[in-house]
CSV table of C-alpha atoms in Angstrom, one decimal:
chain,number,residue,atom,x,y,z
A,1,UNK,CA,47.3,80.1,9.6
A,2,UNK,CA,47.7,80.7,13.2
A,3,UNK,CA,49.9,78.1,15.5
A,4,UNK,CA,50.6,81.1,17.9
A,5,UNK,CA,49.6,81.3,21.5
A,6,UNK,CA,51.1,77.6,21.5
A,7,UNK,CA,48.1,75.7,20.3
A,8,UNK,CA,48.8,72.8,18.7
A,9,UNK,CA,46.9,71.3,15.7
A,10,UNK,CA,45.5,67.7,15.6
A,11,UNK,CA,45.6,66.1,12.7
A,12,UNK,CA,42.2,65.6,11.7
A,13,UNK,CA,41.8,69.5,12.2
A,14,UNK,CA,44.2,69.9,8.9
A,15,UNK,CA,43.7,66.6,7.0
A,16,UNK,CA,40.2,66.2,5.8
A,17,UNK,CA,39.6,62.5,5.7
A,18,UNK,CA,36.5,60.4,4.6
A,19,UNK,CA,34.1,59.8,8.1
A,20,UNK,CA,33.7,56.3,9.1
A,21,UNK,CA,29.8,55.5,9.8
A,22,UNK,CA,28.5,55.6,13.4
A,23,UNK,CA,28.8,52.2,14.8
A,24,UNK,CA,25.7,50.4,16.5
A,25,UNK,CA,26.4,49.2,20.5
A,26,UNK,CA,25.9,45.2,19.4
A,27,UNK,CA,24.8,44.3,22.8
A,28,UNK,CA,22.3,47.4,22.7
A,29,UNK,CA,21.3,46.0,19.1
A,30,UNK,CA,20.8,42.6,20.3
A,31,UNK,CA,18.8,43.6,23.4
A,32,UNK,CA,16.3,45.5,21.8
A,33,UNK,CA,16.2,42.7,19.1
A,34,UNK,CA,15.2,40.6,21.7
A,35,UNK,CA,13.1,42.6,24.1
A,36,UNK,CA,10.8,44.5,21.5
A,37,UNK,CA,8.2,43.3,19.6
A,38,UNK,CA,8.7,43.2,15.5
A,39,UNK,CA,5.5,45.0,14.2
A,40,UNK,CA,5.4,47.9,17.3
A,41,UNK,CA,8.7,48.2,18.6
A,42,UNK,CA,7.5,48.3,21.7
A,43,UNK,CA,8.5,46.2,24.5
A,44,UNK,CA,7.1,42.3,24.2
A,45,UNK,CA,4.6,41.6,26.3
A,46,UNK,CA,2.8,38.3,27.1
A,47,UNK,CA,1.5,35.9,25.2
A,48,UNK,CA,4.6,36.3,23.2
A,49,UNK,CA,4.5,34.7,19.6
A,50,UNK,CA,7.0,33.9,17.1
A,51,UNK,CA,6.7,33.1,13.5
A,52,UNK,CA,7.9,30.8,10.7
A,53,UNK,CA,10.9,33.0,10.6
A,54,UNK,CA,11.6,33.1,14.4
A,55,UNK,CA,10.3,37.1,14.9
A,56,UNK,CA,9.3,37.6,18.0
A,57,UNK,CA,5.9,39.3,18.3
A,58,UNK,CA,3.0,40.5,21.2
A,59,UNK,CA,0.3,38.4,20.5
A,60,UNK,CA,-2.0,41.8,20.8
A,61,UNK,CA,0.4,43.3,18.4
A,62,UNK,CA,-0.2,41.1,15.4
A,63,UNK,CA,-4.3,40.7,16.2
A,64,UNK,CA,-4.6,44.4,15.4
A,65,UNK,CA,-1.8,44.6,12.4
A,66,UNK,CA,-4.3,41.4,11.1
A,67,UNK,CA,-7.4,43.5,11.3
A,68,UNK,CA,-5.9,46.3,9.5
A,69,UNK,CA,-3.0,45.0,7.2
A,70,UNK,CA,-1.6,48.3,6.5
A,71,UNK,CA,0.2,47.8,9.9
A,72,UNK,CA,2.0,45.3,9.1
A,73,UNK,CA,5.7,46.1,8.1
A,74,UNK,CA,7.1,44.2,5.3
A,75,UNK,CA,9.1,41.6,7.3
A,76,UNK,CA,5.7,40.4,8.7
A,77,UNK,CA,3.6,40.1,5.6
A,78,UNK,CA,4.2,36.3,5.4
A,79,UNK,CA,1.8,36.6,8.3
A,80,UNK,CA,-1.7,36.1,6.8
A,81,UNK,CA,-3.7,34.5,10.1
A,82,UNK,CA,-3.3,33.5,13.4
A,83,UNK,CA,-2.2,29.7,12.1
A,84,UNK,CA,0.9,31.4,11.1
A,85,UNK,CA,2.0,32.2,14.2
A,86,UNK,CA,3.0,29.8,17.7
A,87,UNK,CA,2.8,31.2,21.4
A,88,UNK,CA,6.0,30.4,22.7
A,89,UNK,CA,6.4,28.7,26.5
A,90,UNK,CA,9.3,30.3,28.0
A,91,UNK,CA,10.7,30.0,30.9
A,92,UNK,CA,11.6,32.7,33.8
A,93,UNK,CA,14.9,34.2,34.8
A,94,UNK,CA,15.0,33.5,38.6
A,95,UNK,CA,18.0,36.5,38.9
A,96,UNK,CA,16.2,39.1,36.4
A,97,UNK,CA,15.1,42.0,38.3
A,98,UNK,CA,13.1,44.0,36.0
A,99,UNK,CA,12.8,48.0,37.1
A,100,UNK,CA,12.7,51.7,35.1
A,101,UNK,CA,16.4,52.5,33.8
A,102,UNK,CA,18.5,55.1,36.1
A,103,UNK,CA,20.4,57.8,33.9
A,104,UNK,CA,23.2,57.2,36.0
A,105,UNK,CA,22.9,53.6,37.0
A,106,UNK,CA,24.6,50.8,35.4
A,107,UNK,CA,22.3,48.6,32.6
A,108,UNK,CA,23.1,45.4,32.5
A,109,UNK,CA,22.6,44.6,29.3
A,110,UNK,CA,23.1,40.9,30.0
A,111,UNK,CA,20.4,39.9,31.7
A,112,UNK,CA,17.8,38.7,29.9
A,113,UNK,CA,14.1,37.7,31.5
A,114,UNK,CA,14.1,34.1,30.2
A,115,UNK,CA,16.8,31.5,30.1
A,116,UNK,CA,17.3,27.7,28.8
A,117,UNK,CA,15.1,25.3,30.4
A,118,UNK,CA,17.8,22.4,30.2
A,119,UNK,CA,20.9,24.1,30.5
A,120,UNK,CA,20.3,27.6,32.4
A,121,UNK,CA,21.6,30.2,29.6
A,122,UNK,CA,20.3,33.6,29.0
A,123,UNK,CA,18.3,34.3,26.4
A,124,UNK,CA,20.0,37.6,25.8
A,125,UNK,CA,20.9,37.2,22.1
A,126,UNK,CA,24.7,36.0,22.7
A,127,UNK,CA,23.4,32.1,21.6
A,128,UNK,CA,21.2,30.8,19.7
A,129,UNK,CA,17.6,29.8,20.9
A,130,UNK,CA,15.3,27.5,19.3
A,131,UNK,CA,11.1,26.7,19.7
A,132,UNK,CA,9.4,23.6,18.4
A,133,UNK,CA,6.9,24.7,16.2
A,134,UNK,CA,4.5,21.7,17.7
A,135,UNK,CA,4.7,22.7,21.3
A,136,UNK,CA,6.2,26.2,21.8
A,137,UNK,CA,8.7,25.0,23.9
A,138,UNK,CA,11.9,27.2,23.7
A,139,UNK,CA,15.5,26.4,24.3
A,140,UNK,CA,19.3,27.1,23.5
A,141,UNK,CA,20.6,25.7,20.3
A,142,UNK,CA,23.1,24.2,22.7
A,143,UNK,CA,21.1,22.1,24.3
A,144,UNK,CA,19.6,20.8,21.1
A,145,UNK,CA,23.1,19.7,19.9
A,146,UNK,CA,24.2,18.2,22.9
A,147,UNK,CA,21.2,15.8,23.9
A,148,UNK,CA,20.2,14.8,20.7
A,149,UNK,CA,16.3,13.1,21.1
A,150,UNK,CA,13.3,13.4,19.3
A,151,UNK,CA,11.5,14.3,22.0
A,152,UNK,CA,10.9,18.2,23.6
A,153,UNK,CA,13.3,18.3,26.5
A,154,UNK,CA,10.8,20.7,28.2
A,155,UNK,CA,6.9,18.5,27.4
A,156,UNK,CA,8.6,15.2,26.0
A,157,UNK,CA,6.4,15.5,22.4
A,158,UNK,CA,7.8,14.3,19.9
A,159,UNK,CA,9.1,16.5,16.9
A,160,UNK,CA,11.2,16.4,13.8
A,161,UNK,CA,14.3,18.4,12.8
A,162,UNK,CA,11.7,20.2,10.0
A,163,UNK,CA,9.7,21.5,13.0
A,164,UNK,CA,13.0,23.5,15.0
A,165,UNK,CA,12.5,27.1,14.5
A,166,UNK,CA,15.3,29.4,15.2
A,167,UNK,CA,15.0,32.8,16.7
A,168,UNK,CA,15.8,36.3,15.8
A,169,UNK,CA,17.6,33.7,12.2
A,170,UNK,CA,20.0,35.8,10.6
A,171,UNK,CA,21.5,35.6,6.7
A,172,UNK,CA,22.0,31.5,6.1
A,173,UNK,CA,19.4,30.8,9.2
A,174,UNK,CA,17.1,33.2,7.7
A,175,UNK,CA,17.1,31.1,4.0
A,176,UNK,CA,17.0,28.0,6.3
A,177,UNK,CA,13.8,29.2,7.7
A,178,UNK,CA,12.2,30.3,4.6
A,179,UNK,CA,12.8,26.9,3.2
A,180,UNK,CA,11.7,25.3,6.4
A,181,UNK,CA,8.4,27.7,6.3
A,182,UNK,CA,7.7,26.2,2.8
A,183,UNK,CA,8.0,22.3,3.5
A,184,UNK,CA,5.7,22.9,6.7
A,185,UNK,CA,3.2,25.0,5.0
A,186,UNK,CA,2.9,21.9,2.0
A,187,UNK,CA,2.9,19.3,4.7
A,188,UNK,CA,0.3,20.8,6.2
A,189,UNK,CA,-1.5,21.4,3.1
A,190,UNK,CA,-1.1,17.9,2.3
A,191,UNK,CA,-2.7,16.9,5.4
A,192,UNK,CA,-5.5,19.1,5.1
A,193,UNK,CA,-6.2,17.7,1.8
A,194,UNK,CA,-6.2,13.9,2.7
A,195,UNK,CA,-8.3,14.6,5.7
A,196,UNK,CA,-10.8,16.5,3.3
A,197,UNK,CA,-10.5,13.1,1.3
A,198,UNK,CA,-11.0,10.8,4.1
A,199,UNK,CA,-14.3,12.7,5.2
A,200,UNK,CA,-15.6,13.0,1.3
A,201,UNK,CA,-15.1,9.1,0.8
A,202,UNK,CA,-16.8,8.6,4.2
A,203,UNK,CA,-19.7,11.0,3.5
A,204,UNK,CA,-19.7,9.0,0.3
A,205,UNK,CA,-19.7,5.3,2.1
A,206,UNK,CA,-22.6,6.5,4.2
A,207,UNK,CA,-24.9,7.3,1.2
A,208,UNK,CA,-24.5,4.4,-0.3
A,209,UNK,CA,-25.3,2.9,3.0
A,210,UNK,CA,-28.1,4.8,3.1
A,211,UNK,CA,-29.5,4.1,-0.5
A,212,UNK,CA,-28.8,0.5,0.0
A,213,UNK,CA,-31.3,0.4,3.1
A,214,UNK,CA,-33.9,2.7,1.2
A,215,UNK,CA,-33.7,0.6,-1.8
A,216,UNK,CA,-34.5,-3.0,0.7
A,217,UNK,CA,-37.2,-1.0,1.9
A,218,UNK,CA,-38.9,-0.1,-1.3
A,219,UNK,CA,-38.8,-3.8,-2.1
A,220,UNK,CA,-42.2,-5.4,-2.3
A,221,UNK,CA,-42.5,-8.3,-0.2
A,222,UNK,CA,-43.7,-11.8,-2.1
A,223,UNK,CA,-45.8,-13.5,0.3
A,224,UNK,CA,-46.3,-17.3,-1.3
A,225,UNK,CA,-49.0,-19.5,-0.2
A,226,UNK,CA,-49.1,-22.0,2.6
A,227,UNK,CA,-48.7,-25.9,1.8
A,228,UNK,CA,-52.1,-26.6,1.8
A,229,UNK,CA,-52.8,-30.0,3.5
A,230,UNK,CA,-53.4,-32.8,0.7
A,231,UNK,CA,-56.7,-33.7,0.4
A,232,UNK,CA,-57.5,-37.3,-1.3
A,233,UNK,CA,-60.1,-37.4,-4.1
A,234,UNK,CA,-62.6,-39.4,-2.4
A,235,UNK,CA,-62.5,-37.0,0.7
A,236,UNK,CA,-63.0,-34.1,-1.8
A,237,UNK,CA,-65.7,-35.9,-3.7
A,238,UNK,CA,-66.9,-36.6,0.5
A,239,UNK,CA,-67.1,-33.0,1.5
A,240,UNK,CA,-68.5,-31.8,-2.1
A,241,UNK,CA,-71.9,-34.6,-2.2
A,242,UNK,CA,-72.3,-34.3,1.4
A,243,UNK,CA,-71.6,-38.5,1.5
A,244,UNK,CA,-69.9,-40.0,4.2
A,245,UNK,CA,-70.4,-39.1,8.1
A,246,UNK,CA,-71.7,-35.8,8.9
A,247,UNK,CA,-73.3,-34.0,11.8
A,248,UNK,CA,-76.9,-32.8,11.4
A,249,UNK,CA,-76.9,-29.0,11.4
A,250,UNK,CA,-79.2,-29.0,14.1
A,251,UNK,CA,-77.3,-31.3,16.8
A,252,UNK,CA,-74.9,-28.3,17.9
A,253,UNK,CA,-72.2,-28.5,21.1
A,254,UNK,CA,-74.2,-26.2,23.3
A,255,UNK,CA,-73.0,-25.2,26.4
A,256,UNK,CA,-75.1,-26.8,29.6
A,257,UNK,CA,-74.4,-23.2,31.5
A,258,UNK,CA,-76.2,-21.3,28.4
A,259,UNK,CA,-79.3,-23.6,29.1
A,260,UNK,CA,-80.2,-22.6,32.5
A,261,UNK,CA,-80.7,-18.9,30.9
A,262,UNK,CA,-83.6,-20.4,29.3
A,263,UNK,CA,-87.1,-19.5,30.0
A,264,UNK,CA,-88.1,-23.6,30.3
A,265,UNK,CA,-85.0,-24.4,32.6
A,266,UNK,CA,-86.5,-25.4,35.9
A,267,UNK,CA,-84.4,-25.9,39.1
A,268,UNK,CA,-86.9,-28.9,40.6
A,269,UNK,CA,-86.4,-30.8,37.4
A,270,UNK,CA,-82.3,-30.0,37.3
A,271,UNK,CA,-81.1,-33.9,38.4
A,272,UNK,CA,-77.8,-32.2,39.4
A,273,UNK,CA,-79.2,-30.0,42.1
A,274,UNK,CA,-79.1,-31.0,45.6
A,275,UNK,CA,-82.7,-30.7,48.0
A,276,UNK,CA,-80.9,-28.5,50.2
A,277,UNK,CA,-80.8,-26.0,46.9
A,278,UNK,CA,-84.4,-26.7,45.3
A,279,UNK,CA,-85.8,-26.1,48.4
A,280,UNK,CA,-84.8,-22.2,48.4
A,281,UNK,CA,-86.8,-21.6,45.3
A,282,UNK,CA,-90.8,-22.0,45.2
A,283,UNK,CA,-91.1,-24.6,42.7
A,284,UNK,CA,-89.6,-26.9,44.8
A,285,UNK,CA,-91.7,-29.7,46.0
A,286,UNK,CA,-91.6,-28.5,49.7
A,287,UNK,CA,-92.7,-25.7,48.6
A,288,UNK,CA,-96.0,-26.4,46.9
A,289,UNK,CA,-96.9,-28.9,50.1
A,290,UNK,CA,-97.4,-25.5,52.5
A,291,UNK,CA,-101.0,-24.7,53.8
A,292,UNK,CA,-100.3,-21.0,53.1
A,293,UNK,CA,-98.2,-18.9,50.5
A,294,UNK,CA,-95.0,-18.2,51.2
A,295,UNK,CA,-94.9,-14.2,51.5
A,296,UNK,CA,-97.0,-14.6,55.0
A,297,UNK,CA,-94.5,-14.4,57.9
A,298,UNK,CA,-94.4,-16.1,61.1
A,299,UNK,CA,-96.4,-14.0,64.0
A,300,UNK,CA,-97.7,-15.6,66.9
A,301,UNK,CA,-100.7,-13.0,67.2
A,302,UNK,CA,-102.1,-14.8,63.9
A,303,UNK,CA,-101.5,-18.8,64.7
């Protein structure tokens, strides 16, 4: 069997044992968890999404897995449109320095480019981190638990505990999230379906209106006689025999302007006219006492 030349057998070398499986690097695991995108598994870049589950996804990522469906893995098949997903408001690391991996340089895998907004933490994967499915806003689990509001620490809406979505959920988050995913999607679909019921009954009111108005209009109007003045029968009898006082039909109100129109008015014979006036025209008295007519003119060479 050998053993000369001094060499010395290990163990393992003459006891064939069972191998153990290759253990994953868990901060390696949870950095790539929380650096790469779900669908691709390429790197996240901005927007960055997340969905009723808490994935984390590039925005451009799920666009094109939504226009062909056959990209989509099957942990992202919940996804159906872009209602299904949020765009998340995170906030910068300050001290991340993001650069191309040396072969011999240390990674730390640490550092993480986004951090709490309240209380500073890294959002490397070693705690929990939250978003509000209303605003986006994300923060640590820790900072959720210790200032307990209603309001977004980060916007100040206000949100319920329904609407906290935990990221990269795991085992009993995971069921939490489905269950969560399921009340949101009814309340929503409950709201869509009294708003569709608020705008039918409106539509509805403002026919009605409508025929109401058309109906007044197509009414025919009843116009009744006025009161006639009462008449006594004597007066009736009066105005029927032609009794009683009544002007001759040929004694009518003339107007003394329309009579100097006339071909028989005469201005000599008008008792309102002045002598100053009747003696302009020829039939004035003045007139017919001259010695000659009244178109010769005045020439010395002739009187």
């Amino acid at each position: 069997m050998g053993c000369d030349g001094g060499t010395i057998p290990k163990r393992d070398e003459l006891v064939r044992t069972k191998k153990k499986p290759e253990q994953k690097d868990k901060d390696s695991e949870l950095s790539y968890r929380w650096r790469h995108c779900n669908i691709t598994q390429q790197p996240l870049q901005k927007p960055i999404v997340a969905c009723h589950l808490g994935r984390l996804y590039s925005k451009l990522s799920v666009i094109e897995a939504l226009l062909d469906r056959s990209q989509l893995p099957e942990t992202a098949r919940h996804i159906r449109n872009l209602k299904d997903i949020k765009e998340l408001k995170l906030t910068p690391n300050p001290a991340f320095q993001d650069g191309a991996e040396k072969g011999d340089g240390y990674v730390d895998r640490q550092s993480a480019p986004y951090i709490c907004p309240v209380i500073g933490l890294e959002m490397n994967g070693k705690f929990k981190f939250s978003f509000i499915w209303g605003c986006g806003c994300v923060m640590s689990e820790r900072s959720l638990k210790e200032i307990k509001t209603k309001v977004c620490h980060k916007c100040q809406k206000p949100f319920a505990e329904e609407d906290v979505v935990i990221l990269n959920a795991a085992d009993e988050d995971l069921n939490l999230m489905q269950t969560r995913m399921e009340a949101r999607q009814a309340r929503l679909r409950l709201e869509k379906k009294v708003k569709k019921t608020a705008i039918k009954q409106e539509i509805e009111e403002e026919g009605s209106d409508v025929a109401k108005t058309e109906e007044i209009k197509n009414v025919p109007l009843k116009t009744e006689p006025l009161d006639k003045p009462s008449v006594s029968k004597q007066a009736t009898k009066t105005l029927k025999g032609g009794q009683g006082d009544k002007r001759p039909s040929d004694s009518k109100i003339e107007n003394p302007d329309f009579k100097k129109a006339k071909g028989s008015y005469s201005v000599a014979k008008d008792p309102q006219a002045t002598e100053v006036f009747k003696s302009l025209f020829t039939t004035s008295q003045k007139a017919q006492d001259q010695t000659r007519a009244h178109w010769i003119t005045y020439n010395p060479f002739y009187n």
